[in-house]
mmCIF file of C-alpha atoms and ligand atoms in Angstrom:
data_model
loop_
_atom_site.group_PDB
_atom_site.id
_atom_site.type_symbol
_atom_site.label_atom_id
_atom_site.label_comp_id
_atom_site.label_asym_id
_atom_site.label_seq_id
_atom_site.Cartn_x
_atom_site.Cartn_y
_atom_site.Cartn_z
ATOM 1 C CA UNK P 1 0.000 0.000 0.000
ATOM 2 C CA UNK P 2 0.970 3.534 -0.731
ATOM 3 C CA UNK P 3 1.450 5.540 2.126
ATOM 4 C CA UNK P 4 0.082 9.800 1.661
ATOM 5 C CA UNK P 5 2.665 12.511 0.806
ATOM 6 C CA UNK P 6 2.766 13.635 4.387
ATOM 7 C CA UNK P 7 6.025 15.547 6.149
ATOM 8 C CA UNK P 8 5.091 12.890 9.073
ATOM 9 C CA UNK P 9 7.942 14.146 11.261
ATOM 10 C CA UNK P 10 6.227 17.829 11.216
ATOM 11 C CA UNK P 11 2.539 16.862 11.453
ATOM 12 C CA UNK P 12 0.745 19.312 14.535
ATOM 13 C CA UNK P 13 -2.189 17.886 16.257
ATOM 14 C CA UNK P 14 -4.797 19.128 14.141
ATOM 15 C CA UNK P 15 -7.788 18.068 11.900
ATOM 16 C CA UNK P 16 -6.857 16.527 8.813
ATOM 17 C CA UNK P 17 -9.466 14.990 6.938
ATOM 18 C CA UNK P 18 -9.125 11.148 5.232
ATOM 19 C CA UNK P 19 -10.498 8.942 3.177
ATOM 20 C CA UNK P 20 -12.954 6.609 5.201
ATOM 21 C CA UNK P 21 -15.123 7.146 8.347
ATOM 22 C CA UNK P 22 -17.654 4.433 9.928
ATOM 23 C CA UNK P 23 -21.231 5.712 10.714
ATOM 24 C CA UNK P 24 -23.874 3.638 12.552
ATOM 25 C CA UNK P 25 -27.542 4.813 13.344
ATOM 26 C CA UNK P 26 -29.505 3.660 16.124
ATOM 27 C CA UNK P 27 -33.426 3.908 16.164
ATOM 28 C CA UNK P 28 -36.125 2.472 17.013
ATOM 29 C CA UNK P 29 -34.485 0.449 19.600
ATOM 30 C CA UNK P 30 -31.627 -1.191 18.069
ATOM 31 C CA UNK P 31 -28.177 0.028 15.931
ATOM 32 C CA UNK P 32 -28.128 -0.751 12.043
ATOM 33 C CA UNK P 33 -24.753 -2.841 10.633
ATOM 34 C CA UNK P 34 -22.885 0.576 10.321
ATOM 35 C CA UNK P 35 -21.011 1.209 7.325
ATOM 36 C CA UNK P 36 -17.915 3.377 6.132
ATOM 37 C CA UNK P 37 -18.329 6.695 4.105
ATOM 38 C CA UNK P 38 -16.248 9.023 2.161
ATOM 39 C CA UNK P 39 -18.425 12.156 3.386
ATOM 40 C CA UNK P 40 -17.242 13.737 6.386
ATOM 41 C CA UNK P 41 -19.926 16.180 6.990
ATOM 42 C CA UNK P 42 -22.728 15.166 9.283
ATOM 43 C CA UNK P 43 -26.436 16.382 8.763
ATOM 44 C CA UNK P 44 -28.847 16.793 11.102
ATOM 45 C CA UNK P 45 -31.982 18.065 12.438
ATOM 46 C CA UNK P 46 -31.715 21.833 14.099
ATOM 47 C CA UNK P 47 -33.461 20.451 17.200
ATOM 48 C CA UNK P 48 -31.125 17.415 17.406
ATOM 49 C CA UNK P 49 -30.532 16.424 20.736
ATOM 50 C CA UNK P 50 -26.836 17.055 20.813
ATOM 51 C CA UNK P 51 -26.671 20.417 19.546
ATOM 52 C CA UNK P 52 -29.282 21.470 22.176
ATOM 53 C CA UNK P 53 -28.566 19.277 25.478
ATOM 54 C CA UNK P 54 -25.109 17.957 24.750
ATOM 55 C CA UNK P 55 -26.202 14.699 24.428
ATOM 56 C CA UNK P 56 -22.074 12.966 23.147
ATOM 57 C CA UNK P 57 -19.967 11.182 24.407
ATOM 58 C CA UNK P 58 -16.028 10.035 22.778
ATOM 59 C CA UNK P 59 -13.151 8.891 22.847
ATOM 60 C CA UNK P 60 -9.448 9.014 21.830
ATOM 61 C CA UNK P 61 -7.175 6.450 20.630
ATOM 62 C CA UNK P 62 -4.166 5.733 18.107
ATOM 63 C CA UNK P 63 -2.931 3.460 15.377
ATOM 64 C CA UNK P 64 0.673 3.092 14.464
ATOM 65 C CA UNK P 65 3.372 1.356 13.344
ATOM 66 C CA UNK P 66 5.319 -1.245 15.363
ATOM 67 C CA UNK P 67 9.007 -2.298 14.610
ATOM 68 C CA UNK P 68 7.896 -5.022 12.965
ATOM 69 C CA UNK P 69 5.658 -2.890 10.580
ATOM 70 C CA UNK P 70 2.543 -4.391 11.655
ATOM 71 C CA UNK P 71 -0.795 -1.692 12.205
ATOM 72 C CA UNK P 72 -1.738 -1.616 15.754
ATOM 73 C CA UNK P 73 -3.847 -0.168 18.304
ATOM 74 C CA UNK P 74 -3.438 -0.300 22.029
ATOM 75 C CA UNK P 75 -5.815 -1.881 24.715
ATOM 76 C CA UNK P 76 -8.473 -0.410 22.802
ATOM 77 C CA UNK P 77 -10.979 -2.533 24.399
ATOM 78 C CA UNK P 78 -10.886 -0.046 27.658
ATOM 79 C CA UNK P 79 -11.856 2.309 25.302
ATOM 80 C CA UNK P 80 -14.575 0.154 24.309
ATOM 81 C CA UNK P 81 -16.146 -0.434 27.933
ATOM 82 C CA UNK P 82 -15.395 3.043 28.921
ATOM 83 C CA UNK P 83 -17.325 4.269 26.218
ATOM 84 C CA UNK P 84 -20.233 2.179 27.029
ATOM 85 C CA UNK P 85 -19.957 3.539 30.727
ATOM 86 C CA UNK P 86 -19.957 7.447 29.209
ATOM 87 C CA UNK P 87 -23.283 6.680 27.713
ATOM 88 C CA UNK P 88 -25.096 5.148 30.208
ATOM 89 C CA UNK P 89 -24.313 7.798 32.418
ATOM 90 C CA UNK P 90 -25.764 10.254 29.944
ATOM 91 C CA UNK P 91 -28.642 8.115 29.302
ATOM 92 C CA UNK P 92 -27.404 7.273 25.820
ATOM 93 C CA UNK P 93 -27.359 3.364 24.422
ATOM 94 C CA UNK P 94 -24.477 1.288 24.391
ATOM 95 C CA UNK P 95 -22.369 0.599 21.274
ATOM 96 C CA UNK P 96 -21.527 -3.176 21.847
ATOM 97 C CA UNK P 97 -17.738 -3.311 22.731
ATOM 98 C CA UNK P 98 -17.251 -6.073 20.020
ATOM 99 C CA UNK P 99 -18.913 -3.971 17.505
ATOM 100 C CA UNK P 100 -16.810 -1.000 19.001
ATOM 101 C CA UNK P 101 -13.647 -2.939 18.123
ATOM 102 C CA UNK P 102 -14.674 -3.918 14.731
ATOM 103 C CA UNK P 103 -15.536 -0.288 13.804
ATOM 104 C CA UNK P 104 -12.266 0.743 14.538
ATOM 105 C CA UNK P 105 -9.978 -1.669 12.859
ATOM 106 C CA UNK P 106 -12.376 -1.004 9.591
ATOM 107 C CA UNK P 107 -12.163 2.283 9.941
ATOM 108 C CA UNK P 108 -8.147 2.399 10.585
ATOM 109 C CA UNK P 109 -7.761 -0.291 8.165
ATOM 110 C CA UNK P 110 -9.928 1.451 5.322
ATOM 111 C CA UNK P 111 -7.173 4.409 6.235
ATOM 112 C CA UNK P 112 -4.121 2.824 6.519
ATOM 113 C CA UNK P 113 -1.966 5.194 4.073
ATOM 114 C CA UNK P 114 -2.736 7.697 6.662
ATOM 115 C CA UNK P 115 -0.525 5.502 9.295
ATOM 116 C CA UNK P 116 2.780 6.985 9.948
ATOM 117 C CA UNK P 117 5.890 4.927 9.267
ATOM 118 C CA UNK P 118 7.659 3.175 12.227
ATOM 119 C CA UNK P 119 9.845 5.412 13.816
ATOM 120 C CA UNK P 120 8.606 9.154 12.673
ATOM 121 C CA UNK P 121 6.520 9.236 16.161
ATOM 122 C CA UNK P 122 3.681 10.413 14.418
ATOM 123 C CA UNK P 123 0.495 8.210 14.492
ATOM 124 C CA UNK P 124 -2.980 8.089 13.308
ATOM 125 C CA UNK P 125 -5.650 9.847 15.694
ATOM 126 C CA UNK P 126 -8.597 7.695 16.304
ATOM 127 C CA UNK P 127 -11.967 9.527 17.612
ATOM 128 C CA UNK P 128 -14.945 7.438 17.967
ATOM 129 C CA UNK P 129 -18.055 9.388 19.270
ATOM 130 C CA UNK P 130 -21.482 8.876 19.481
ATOM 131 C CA UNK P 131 -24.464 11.247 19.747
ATOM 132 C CA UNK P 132 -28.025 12.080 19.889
ATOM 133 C CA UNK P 133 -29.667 12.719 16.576
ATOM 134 C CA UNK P 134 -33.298 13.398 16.823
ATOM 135 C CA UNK P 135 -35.296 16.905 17.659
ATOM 136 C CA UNK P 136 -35.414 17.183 21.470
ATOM 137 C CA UNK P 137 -36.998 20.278 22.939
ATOM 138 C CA UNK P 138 -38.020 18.934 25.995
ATOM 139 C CA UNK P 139 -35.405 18.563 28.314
ATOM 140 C CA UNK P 140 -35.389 14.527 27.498
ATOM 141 C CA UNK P 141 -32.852 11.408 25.938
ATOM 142 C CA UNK P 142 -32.772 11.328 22.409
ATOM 143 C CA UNK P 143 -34.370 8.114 20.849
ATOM 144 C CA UNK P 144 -32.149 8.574 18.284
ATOM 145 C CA UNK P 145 -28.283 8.245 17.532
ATOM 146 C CA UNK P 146 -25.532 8.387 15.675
ATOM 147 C CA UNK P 147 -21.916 6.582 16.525
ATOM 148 C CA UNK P 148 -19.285 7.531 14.393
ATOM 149 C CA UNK P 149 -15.552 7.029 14.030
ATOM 150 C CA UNK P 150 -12.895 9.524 11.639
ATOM 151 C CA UNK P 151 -9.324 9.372 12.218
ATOM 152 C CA UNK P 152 -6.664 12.075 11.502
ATOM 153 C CA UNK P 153 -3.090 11.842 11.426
ATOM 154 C CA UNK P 154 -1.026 13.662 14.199
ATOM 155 C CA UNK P 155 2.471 14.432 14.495
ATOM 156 C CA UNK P 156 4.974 13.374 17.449
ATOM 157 C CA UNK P 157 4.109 14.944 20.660
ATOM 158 C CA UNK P 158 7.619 16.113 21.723
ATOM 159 C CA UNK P 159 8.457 17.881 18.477
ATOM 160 C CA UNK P 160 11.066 19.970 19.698
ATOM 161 C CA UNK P 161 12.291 17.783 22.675
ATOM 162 C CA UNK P 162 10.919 17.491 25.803
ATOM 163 C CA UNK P 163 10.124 20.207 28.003
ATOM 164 C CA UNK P 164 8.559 20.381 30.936
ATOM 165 C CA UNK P 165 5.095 22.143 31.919
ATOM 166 C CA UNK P 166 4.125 24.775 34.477
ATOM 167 C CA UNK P 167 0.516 24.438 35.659
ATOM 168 C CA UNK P 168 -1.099 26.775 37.692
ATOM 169 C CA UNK P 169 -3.939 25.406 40.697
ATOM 170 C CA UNK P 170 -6.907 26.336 39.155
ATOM 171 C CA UNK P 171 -9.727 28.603 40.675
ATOM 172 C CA UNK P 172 -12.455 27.011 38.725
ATOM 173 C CA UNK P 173 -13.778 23.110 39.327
ATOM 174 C CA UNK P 174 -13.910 20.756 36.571
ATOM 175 C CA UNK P 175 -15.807 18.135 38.136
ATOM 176 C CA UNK P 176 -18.536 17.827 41.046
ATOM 177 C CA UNK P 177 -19.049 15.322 43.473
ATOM 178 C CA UNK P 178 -21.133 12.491 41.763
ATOM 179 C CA UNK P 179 -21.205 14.191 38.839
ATOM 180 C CA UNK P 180 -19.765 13.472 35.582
ATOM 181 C CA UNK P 181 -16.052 13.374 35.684
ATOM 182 C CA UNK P 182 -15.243 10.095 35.107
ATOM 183 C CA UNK P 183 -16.952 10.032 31.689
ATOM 184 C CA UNK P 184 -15.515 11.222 28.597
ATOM 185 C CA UNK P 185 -18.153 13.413 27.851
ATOM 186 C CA UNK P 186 -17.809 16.868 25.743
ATOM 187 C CA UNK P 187 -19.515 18.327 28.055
ATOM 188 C CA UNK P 188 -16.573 18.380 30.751
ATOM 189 C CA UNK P 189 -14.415 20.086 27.877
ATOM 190 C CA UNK P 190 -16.558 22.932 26.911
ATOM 191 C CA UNK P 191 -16.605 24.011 30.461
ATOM 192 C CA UNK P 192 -12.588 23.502 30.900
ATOM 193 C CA UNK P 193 -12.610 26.202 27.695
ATOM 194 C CA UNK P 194 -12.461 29.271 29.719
ATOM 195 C CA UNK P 195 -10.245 28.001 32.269
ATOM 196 C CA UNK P 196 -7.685 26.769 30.315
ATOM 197 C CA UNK P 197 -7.954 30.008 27.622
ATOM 198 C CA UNK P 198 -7.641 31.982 31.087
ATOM 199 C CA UNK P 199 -4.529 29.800 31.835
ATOM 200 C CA UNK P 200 -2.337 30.270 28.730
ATOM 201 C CA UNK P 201 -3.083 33.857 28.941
ATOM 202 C CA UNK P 202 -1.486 33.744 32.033
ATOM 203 C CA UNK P 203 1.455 31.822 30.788
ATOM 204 C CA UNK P 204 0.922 28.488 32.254
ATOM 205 C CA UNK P 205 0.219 25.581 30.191
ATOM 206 C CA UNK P 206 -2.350 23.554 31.753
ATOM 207 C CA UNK P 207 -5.249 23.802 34.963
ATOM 208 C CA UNK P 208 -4.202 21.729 37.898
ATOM 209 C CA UNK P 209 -8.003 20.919 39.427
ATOM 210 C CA UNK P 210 -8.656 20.355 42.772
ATOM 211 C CA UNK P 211 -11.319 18.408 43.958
ATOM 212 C CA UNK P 212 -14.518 20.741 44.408
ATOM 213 C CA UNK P 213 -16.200 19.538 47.587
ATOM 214 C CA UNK P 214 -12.380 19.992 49.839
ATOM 215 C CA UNK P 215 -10.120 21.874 47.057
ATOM 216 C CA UNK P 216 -7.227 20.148 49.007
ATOM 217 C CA UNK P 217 -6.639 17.108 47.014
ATOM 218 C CA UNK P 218 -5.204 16.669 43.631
ATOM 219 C CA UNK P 219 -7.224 15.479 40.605
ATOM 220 C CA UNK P 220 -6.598 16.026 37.365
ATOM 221 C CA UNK P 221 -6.023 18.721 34.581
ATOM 222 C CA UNK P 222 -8.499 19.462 31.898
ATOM 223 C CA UNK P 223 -7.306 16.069 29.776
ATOM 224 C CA UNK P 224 -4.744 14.102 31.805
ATOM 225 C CA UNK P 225 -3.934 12.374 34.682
ATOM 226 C CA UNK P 226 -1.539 13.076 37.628
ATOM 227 C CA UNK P 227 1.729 10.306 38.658
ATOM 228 C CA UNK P 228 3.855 11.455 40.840
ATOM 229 C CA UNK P 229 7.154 9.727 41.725
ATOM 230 C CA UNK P 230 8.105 10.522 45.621
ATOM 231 C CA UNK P 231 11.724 10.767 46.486
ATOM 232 C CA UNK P 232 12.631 6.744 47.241
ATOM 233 C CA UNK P 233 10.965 6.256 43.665
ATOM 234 C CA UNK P 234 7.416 4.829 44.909
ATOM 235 C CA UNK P 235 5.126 5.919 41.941
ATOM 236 C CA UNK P 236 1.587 7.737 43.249
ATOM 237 C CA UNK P 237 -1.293 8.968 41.503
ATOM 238 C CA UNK P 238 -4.426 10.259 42.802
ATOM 239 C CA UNK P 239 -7.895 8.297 43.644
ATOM 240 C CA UNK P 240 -11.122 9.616 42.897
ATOM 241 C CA UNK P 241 -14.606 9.261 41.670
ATOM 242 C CA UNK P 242 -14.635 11.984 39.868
ATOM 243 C CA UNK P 243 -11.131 12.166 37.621
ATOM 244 C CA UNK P 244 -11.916 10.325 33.893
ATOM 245 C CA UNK P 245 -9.693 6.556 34.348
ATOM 246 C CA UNK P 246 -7.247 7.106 31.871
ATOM 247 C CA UNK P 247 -5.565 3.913 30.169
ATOM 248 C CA UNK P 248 -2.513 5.693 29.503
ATOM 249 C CA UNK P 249 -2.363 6.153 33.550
ATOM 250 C CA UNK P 250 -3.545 2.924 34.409
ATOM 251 C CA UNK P 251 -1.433 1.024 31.680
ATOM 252 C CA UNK P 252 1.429 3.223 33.726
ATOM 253 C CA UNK P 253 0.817 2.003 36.920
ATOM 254 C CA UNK P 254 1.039 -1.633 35.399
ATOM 255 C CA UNK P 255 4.750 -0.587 34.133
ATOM 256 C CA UNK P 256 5.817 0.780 36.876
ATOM 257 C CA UNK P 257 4.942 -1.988 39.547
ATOM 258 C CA UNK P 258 5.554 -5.086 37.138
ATOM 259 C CA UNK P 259 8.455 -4.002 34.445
ATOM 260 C CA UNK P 260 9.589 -1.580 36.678
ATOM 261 C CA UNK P 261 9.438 -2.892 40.383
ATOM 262 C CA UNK P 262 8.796 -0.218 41.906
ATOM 263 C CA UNK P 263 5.896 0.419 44.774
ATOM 264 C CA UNK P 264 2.995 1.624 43.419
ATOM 265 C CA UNK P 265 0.032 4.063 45.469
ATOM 266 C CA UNK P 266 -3.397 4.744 44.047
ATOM 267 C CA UNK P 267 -4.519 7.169 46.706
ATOM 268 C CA UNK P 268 -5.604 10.839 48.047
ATOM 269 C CA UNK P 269 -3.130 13.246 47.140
ATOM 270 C CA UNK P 270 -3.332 16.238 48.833
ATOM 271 C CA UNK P 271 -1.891 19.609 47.230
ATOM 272 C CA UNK P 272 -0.263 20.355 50.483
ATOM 273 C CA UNK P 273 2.505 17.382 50.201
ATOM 274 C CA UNK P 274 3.068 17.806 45.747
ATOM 275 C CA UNK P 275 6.001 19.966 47.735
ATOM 276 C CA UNK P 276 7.873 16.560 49.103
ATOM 277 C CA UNK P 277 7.366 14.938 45.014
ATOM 278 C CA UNK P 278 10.448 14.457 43.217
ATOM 279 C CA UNK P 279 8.680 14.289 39.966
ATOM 280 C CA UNK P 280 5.462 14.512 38.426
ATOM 281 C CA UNK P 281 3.471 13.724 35.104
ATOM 282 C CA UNK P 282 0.162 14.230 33.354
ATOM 283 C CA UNK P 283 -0.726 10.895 31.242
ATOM 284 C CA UNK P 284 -2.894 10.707 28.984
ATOM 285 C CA UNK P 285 -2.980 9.518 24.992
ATOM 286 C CA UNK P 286 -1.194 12.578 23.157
ATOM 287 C CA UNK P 287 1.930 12.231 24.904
ATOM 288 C CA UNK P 288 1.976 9.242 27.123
ATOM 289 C CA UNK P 289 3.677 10.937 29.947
ATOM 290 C CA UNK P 290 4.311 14.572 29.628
ATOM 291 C CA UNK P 291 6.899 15.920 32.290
ATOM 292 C CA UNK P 292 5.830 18.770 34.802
ATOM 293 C CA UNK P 293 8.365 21.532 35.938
ATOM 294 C CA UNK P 294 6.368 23.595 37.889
ATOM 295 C CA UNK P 295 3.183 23.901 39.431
ATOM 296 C CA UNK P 296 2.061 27.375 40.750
ATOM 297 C CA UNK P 297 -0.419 28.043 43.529
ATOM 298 C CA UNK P 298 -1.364 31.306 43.514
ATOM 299 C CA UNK P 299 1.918 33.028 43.288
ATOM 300 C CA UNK P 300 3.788 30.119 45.150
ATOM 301 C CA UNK P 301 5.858 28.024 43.408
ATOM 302 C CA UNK P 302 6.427 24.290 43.946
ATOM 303 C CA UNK P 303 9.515 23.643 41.746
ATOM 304 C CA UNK P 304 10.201 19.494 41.106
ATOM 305 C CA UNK P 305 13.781 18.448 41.627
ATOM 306 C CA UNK P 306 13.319 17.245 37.894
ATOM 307 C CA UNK P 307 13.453 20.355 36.760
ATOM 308 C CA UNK P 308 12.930 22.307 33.417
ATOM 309 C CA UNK P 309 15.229 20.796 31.071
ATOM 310 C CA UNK P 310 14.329 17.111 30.658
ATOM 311 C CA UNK P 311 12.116 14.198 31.973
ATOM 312 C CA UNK P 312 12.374 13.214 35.462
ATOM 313 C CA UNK P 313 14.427 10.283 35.937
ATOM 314 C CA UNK P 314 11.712 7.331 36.710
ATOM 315 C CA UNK P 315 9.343 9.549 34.721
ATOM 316 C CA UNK P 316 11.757 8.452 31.717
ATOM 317 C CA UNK P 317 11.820 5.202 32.682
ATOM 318 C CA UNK P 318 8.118 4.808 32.687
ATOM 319 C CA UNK P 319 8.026 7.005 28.909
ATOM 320 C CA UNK P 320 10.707 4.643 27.368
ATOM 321 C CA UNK P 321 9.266 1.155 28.535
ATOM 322 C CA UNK P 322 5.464 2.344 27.419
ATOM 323 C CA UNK P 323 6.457 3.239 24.368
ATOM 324 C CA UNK P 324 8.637 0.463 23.833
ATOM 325 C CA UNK P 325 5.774 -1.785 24.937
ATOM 326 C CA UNK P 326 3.560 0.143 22.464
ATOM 327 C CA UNK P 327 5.799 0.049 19.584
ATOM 328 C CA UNK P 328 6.805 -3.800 19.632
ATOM 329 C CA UNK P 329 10.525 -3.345 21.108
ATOM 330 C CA UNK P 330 9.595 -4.454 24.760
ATOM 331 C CA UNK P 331 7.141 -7.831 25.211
ATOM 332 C CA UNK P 332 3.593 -6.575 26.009
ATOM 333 C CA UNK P 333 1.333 -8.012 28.643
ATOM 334 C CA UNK P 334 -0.860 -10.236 26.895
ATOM 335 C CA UNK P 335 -3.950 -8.641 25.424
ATOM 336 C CA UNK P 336 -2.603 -4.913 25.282
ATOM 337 C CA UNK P 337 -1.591 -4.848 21.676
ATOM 338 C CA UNK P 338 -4.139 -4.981 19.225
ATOM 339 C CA UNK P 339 -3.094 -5.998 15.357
ATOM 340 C CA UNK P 340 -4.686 -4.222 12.896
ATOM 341 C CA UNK P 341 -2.994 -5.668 10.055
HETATM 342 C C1 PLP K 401 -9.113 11.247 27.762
HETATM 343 C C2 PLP K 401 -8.795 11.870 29.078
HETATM 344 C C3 PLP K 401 -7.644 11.508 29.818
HETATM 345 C C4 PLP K 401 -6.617 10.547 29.294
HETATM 346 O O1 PLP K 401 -7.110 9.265 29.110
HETATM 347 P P1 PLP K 401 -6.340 8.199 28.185
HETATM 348 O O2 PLP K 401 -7.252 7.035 28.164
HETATM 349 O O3 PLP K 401 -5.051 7.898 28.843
HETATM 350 O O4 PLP K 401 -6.140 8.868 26.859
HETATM 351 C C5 PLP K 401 -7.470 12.079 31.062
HETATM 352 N N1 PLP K 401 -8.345 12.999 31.562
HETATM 353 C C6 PLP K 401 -9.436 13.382 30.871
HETATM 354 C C7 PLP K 401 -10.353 14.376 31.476
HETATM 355 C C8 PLP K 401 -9.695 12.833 29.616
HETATM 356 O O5 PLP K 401 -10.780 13.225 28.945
#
């Protein structure tokens, strides 16, 4: 197969459309087969219920190239269930898990000239998403839905190199208690807009959120997860009900404690001890692990030992042996890659 005319190496993370997409409609009661279009636009009714009540859910994935040239995607079967779990909790029907898989290999596999070569660091951008199609005017579930899934090419995260983030403690909540921030609902983003706008005006590059009912503890940022490594090298990240699991986090936990050896904690973290960290992370698809610097609370700096330069030491080792997992260098547990083709 002929791979697309693309400077892979200096691909952003931005929309770029390709050749196939898989659409699926569900009503009355049940989904149709699905199939795969060439037309990216969506139509809809004016009243449809996710243009006036938010009604989506999504999520975010990648294909790419493994050392041995084969297509893959990884443990995209917690995408699966978690996007089952996002609907549910926004009264929205699941997309069987199998089905969810199959979509996605089609839909990668009907755009395979869009996957990056082994070793450019770029991959393909996978964004299933479902939504409610039907007029709704009273404040109710659609009946109706569409599940969808495009993919886009994106570029390496650290073009550039590495360098470390500052994040600032942000005044605004991104998730209530027993509310909906463990779903991957757009609905948590477009309220995270004016925060995080607000935060790169200010020169930091991300919101560190606190929980909303103490504002003591650590959550999350607007789209990844905390690990923090403490100073004997035990690796921490916060628990809560109301961060959004991330499989890039979990799948790090699973490095760190088992290729690693290393102690892990799943536990409260409380903003008052981030100080004693001697390195910290945000996880999350895009970048894997993406190092922090510096977080800022309100004028007062906590500064990691890491510094601004260059990854943490452990945070490096968990980067390298994730990605080397990922890209076929280091053995996988069993089940986490998925071949494409
Ligand atoms: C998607 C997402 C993450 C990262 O999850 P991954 O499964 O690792 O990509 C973290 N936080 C939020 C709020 C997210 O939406």
């Amino acid at each position: 197969m002929q791979k697309k005319e693309i400077d892979w190496a200096n691909l952003g993370f931005g929309y770029i459309v390709t050749d196939q997409r898989f659409v699926a409609n569900y009503k009355d009661g049940a989904w149709d087969a699905g199939h795969l279009t060439a037309d990216p636009n969506v139509t809809m009714n004016e009243c449809a219920g996710v243009l006036q009540y938010a009604q989506t859910v999504f999520e975010g994935m990648k294909a790419y190239t493994t050392v041995n040239g084969q297509i893959v995607t990884f443990r995209p079967d917690l995408n699966a269930k978690r996007m089952v779990d996002s609907a549910k909790r926004l009264e929205m029907p699941a997309f069987p898990e199998e089905r969810f898989l199959e979509a996605v290999t089609e839909t990668v596999r009907a755009n395979a000239a869009y996957v990056p070569p082994y070793g450019s660091g770029a991959s393909l951008y996978i964004r299933p998403y479902m939504f409610g199609i039907n007029p709704v005017i009273g404040v109710k579930p659609a009946d109706e839905y569409q599940f969808r899934v495009f993919t886009t090419p994106v570029g390496p995260y650290f073009k550039g190199g590495v360098k470390p983030l500052t994040i600032r403690v942000s005044d605004f909540d991104r998730a209530a208690p027993h509310g909906t921030g463990h779903i991957k609902a757009g609905l948590n983003y477009a309220m995270s807009l004016h925060a995080i706008v607000s935060a790169h005006a200010a020169g930091y590059d991300e919101n560190l959120y606190l929980d909303s009912a103490t504002r003591t503890k650590v959550e999350e940022t607007g789209g990844a997860n905390f690990i923090f490594v403490t100073k004997d090298h035990k690796v921490v990240t916060p628990h809560s009900d109301t961060i959004l699991p991330s499989i890039t986090r979990r799948s790090l936990m699973y490095v760190a404690e088992h290729y690693l050896g290393l102690e892990v904690e799943e536990r409260d973290v409380y903003l008052d001890e981030v100080k004693d960290f001697a390195e910290c992370g945000l996880c999350g698809t895009a970048a894997v692990i993406s190092p922090v610097g510096k977080i800022v609370d309100h004028g007062e700096e906590i500064c990691f030992p890491s510094g601004m330069e260059k990854m943490g030491e452990i945070t490096k080792k968990l980067y390298d042996t994730l990605t080397g997992i990922q890209m076929g260098q280091i053995e996988a547990p069993k089940g986490w890659i998925h071949v494409i083709e």
